[in-house]
Tab-separated table of C-alpha atoms in Angstrom:
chain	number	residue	atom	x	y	z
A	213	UNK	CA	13.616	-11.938	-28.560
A	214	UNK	CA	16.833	-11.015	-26.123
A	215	UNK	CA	16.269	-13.538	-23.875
A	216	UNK	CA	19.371	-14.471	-21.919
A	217	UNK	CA	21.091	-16.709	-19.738
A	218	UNK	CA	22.554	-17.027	-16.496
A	219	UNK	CA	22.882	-19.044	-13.322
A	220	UNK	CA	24.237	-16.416	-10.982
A	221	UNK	CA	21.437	-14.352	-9.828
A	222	UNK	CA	24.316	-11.629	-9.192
A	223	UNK	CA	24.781	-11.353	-12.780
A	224	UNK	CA	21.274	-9.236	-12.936
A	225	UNK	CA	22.856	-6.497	-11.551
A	226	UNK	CA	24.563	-5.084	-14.348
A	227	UNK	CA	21.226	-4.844	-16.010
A	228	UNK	CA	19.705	-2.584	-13.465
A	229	UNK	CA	19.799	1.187	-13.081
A	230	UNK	CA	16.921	3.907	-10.592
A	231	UNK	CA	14.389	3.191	-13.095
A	232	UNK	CA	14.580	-0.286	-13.730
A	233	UNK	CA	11.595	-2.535	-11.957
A	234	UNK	CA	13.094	-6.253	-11.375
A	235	UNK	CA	10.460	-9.126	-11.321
A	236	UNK	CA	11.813	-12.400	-9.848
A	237	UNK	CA	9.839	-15.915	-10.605
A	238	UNK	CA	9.281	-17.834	-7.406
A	239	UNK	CA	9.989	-21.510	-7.339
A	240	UNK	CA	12.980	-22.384	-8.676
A	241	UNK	CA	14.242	-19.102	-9.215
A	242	UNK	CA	13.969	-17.175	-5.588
A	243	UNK	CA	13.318	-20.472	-3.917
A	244	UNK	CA	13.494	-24.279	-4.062
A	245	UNK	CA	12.089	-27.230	-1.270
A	246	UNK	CA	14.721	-28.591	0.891
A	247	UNK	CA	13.550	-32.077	-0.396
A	248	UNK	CA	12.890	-33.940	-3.521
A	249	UNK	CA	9.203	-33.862	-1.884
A	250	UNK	CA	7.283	-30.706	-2.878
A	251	UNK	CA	10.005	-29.258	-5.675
A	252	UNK	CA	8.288	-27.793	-8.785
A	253	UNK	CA	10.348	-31.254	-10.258
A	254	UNK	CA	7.881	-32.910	-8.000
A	255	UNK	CA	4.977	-31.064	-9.408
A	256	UNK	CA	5.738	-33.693	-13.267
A	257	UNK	CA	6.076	-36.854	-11.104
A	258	UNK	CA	2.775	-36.218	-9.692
A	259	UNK	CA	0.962	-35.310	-13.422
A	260	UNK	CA	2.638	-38.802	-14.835
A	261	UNK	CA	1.244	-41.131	-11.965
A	262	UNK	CA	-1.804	-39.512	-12.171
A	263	UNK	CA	-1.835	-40.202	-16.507
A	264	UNK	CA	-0.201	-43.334	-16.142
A	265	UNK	CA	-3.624	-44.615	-14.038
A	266	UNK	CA	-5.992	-43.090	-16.753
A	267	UNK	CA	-6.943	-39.838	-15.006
A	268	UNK	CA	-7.756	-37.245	-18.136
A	269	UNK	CA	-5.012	-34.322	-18.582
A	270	UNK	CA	-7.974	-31.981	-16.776
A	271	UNK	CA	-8.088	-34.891	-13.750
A	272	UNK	CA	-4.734	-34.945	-14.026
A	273	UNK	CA	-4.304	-31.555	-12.773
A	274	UNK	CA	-6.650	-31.385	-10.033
A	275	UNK	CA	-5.236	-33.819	-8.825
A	276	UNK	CA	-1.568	-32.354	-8.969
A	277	UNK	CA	-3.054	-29.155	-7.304
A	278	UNK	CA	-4.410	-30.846	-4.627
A	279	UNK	CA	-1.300	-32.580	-3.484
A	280	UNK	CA	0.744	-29.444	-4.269
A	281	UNK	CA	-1.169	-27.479	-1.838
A	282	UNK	CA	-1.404	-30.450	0.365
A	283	UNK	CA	2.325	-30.447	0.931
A	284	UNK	CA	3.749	-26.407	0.642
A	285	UNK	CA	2.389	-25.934	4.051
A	286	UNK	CA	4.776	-28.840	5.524
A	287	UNK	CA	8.120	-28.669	3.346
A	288	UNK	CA	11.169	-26.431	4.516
A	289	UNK	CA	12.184	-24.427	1.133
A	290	UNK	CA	15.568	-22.898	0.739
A	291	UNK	CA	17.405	-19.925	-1.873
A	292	UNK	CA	18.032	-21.104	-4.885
A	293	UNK	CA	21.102	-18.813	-4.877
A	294	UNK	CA	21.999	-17.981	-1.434
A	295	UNK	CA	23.027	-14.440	-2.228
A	296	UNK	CA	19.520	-13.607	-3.742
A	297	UNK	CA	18.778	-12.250	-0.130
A	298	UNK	CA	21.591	-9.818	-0.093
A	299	UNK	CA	20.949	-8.698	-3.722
A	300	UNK	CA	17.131	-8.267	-3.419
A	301	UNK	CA	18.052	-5.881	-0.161
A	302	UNK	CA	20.656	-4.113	-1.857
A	303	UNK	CA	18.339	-3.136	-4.665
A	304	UNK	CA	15.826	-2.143	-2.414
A	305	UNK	CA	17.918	0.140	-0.870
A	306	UNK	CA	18.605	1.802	-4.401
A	307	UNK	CA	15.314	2.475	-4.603
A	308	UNK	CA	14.409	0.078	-6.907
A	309	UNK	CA	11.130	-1.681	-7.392
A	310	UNK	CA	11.302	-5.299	-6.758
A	311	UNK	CA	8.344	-7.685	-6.987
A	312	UNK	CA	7.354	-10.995	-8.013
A	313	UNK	CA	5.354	-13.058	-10.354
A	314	UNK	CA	4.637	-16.836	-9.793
A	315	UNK	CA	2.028	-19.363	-11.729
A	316	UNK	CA	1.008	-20.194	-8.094
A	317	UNK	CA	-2.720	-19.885	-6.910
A	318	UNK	CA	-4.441	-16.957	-5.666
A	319	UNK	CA	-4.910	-19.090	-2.801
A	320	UNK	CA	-1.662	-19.922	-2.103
A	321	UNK	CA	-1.114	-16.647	-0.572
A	322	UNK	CA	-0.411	-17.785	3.208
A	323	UNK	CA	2.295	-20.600	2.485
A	324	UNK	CA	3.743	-18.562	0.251
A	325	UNK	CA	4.442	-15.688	2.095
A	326	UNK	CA	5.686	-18.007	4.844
A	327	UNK	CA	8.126	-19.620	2.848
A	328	UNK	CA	9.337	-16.059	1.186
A	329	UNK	CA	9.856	-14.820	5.568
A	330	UNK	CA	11.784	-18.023	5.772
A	331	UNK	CA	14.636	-17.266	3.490
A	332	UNK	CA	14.245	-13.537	4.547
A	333	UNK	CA	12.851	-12.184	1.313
A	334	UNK	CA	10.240	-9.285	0.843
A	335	UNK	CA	9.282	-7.226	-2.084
A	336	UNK	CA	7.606	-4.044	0.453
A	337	UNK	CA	8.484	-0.801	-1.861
A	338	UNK	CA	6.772	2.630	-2.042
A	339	UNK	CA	5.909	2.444	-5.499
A	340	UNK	CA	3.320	-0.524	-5.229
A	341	UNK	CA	1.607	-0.880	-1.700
A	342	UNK	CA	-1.850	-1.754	-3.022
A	343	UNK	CA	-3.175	-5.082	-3.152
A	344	UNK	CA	-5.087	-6.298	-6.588
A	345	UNK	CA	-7.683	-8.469	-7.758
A	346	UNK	CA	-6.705	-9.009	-11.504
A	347	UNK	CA	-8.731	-8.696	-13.907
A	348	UNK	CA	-8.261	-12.153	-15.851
A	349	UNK	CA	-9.296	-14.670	-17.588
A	350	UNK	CA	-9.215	-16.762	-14.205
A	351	UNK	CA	-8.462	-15.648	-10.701
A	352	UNK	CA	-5.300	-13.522	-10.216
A	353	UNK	CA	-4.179	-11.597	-7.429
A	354	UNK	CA	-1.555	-9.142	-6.474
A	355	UNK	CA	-0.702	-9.349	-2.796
A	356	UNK	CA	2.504	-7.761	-0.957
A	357	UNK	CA	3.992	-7.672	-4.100
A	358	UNK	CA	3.346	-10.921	-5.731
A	359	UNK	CA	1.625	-11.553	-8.548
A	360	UNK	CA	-0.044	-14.656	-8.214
A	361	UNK	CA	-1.381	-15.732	-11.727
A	362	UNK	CA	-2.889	-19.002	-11.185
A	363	UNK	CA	-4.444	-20.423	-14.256
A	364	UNK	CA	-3.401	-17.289	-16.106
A	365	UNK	CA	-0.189	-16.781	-18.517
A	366	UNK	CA	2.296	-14.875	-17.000
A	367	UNK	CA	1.674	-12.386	-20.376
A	368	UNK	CA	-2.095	-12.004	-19.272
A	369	UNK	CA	-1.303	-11.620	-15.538
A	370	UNK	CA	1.431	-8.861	-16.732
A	371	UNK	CA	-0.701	-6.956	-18.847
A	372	UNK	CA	-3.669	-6.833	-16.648
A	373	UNK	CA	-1.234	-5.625	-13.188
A	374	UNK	CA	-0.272	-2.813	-15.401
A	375	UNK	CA	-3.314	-1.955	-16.495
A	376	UNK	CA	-4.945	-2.158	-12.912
A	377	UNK	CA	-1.653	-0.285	-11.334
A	378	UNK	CA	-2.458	2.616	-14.120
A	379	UNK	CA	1.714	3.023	-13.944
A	380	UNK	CA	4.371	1.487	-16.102
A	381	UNK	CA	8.522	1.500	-15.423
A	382	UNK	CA	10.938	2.768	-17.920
A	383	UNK	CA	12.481	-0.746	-17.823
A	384	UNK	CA	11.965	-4.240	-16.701
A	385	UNK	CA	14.302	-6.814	-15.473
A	386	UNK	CA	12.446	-10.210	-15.550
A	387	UNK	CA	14.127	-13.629	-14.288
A	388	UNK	CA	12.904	-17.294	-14.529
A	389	UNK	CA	13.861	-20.737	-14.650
A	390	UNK	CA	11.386	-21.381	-17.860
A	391	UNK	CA	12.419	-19.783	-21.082
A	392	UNK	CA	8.566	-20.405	-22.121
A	393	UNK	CA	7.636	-17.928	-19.308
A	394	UNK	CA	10.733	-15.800	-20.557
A	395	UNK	CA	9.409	-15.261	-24.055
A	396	UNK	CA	5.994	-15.029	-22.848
A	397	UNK	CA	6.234	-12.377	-20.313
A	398	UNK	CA	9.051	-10.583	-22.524
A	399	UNK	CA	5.905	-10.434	-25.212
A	400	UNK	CA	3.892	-8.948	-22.439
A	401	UNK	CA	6.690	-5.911	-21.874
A	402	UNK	CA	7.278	-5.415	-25.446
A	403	UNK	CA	3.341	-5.146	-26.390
A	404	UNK	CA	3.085	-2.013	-23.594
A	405	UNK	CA	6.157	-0.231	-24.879
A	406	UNK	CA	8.468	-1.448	-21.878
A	407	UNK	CA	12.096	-1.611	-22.431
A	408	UNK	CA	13.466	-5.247	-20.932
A	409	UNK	CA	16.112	-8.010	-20.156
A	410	UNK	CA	14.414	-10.977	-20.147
A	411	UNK	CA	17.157	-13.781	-18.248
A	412	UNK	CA	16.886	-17.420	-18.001
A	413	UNK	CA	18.054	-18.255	-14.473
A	414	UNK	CA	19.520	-21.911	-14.496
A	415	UNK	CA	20.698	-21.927	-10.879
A	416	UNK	CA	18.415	-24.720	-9.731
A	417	UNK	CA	19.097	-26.931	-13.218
A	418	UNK	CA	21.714	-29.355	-11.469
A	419	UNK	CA	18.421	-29.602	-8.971
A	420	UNK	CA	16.227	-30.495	-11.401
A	421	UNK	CA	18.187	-32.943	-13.232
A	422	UNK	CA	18.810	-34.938	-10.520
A	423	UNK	CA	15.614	-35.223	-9.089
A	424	UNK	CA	15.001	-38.592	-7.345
A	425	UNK	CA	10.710	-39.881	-7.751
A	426	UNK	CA	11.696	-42.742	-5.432
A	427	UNK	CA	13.462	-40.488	-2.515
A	428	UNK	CA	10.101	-38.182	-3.012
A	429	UNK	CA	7.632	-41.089	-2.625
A	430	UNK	CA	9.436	-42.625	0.549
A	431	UNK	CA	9.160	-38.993	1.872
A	432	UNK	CA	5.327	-38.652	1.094
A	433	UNK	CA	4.986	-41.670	3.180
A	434	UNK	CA	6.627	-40.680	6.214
A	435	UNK	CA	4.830	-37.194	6.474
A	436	UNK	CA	3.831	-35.357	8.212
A	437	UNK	CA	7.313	-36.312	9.964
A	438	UNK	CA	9.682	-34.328	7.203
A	439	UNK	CA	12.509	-36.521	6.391
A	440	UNK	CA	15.894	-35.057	4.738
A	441	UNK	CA	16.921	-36.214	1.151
A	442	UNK	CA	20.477	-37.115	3.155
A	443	UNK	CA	18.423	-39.227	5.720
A	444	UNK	CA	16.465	-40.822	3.034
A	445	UNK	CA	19.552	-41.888	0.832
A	446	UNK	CA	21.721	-43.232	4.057
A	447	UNK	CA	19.107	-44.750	5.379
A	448	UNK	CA	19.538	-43.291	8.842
A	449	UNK	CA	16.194	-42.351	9.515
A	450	UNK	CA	14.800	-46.123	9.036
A	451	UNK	CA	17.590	-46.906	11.722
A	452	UNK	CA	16.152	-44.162	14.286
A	453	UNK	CA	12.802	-45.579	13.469
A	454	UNK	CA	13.093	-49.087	14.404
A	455	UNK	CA	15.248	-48.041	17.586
A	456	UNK	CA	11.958	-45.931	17.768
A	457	UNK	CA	9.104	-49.406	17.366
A	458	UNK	CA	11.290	-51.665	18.961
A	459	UNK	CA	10.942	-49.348	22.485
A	460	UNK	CA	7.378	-48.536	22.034
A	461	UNK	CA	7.426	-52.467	21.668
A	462	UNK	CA	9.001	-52.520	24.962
A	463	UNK	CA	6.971	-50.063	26.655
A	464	UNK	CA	4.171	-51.609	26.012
């Protein structure tokens, strides 16, 4: 395993050459949600208060998928690493092949391409313009450039895009936040011959630690009105809002 570690996403660059494809993760790694409401962080909270009132693990997540895709339409999202823009345009203007690979649903397609526009990232190259249908174990899909593998490992979804794209790279860069999905997809590589570096990226662990399950659920209650973490914690927005009743009161 060469697995390694970083949390600037600059530091990929000295990995990369003309021939090197780089495949970015998606949440957490190119982007995060502006709140504590719809992070990935988020995603746990939700699988815990679903266990914790006796739904099954398979309950469990069905339910967490539902509210997931429930909220990704809504949230604002924001780079991880706010130079991941610049660097992801400077290496497409190399000439090399950038793309993406997320555990997110086929049908997740249209809020995640929104939220990709919003921080001003695209993975359009002239290497891989097709979009695929993969041929897994469950429902995977390549569209505009990301691979969305659903219920699929990353590993599965890897081998299968190659094997549907009939092409493979002389080298792979791969980043995520999860070294699980680091060792698995870095399996993946290794079983089709593919050189690779394999990088942790740890720019949204500060994030993570210090999410907040109470600032999420008082956000969750005031959607679809989206309510800053800032507004939640100084209690401004409570302020505004009872300025807000006691008018209405008086209106009426």
């Amino acid at each position: 395993m060469n697995g390694q570690e970083t949390n600037q996403m600059s530091d990929i660059l000295s990995h990369v050459d003309s021939e090197t494809w780089v495949i970015f993760d998606v949440d957490n790694t190119l982007i995060e949600s502006s709140l504590h409401l719809g992070s990935a962080q988020w995603r746990g909270h939700i699988r815990k208060k679903a266990l914790d009132l006796g739904y099954t693990d398979a309950e469990s997540e069905k339910i967490l998928d539902n509210f997931w895709k429930f909220v990704q339409p809504l949230i604002p999202v924001r780079l991880v690493d706010k130079k991941t823009e610049s660097i992801i345009k400077q290496l497409k203007e190399d000439g090399v092949v950038t793309l993406a690979l997320t555990a997110r649903e086929p049908d997740e397609v249209e809020h995640t391409e929104r939220q990709l526009e919003e921080v001003n990232i695209s993975f359009s190259n002239d290497v891989v313009k097709e979009n695929l249908f993969l041929s897994t174990s469950h429902p995977g899909l390549l569209k505009n450039n990301v691979v969305y593998c659903g219920e699929n490992t990353k590993s599965e979804a890897v081998l299968a895009f190659f094997k549907e794209l009939g092409l493979l790279p002389k080298k792979v860069v791969f980043v995520d936040d999860k070294w699980d999905q680091i060792y698995d997809v870095e399996k993946a590589l290794s079983i089709l011959g593919v050189e690779n570096i394999c990088i942790r990226f740890g720019g949204a662990d500060e994030r993570v630690s210090s999410f907040s399950s109470e600032i999420a659920d008082l956000q969750w209650g005031f959607l679809p009105k989206i309510v800053s973490d800032e507004e939640v914690i100084s209690g401004n927005f409570y302020f505004q809002l009872d300025k807000m009743l006691a008018k209405k009161k008086e209106e009426d």
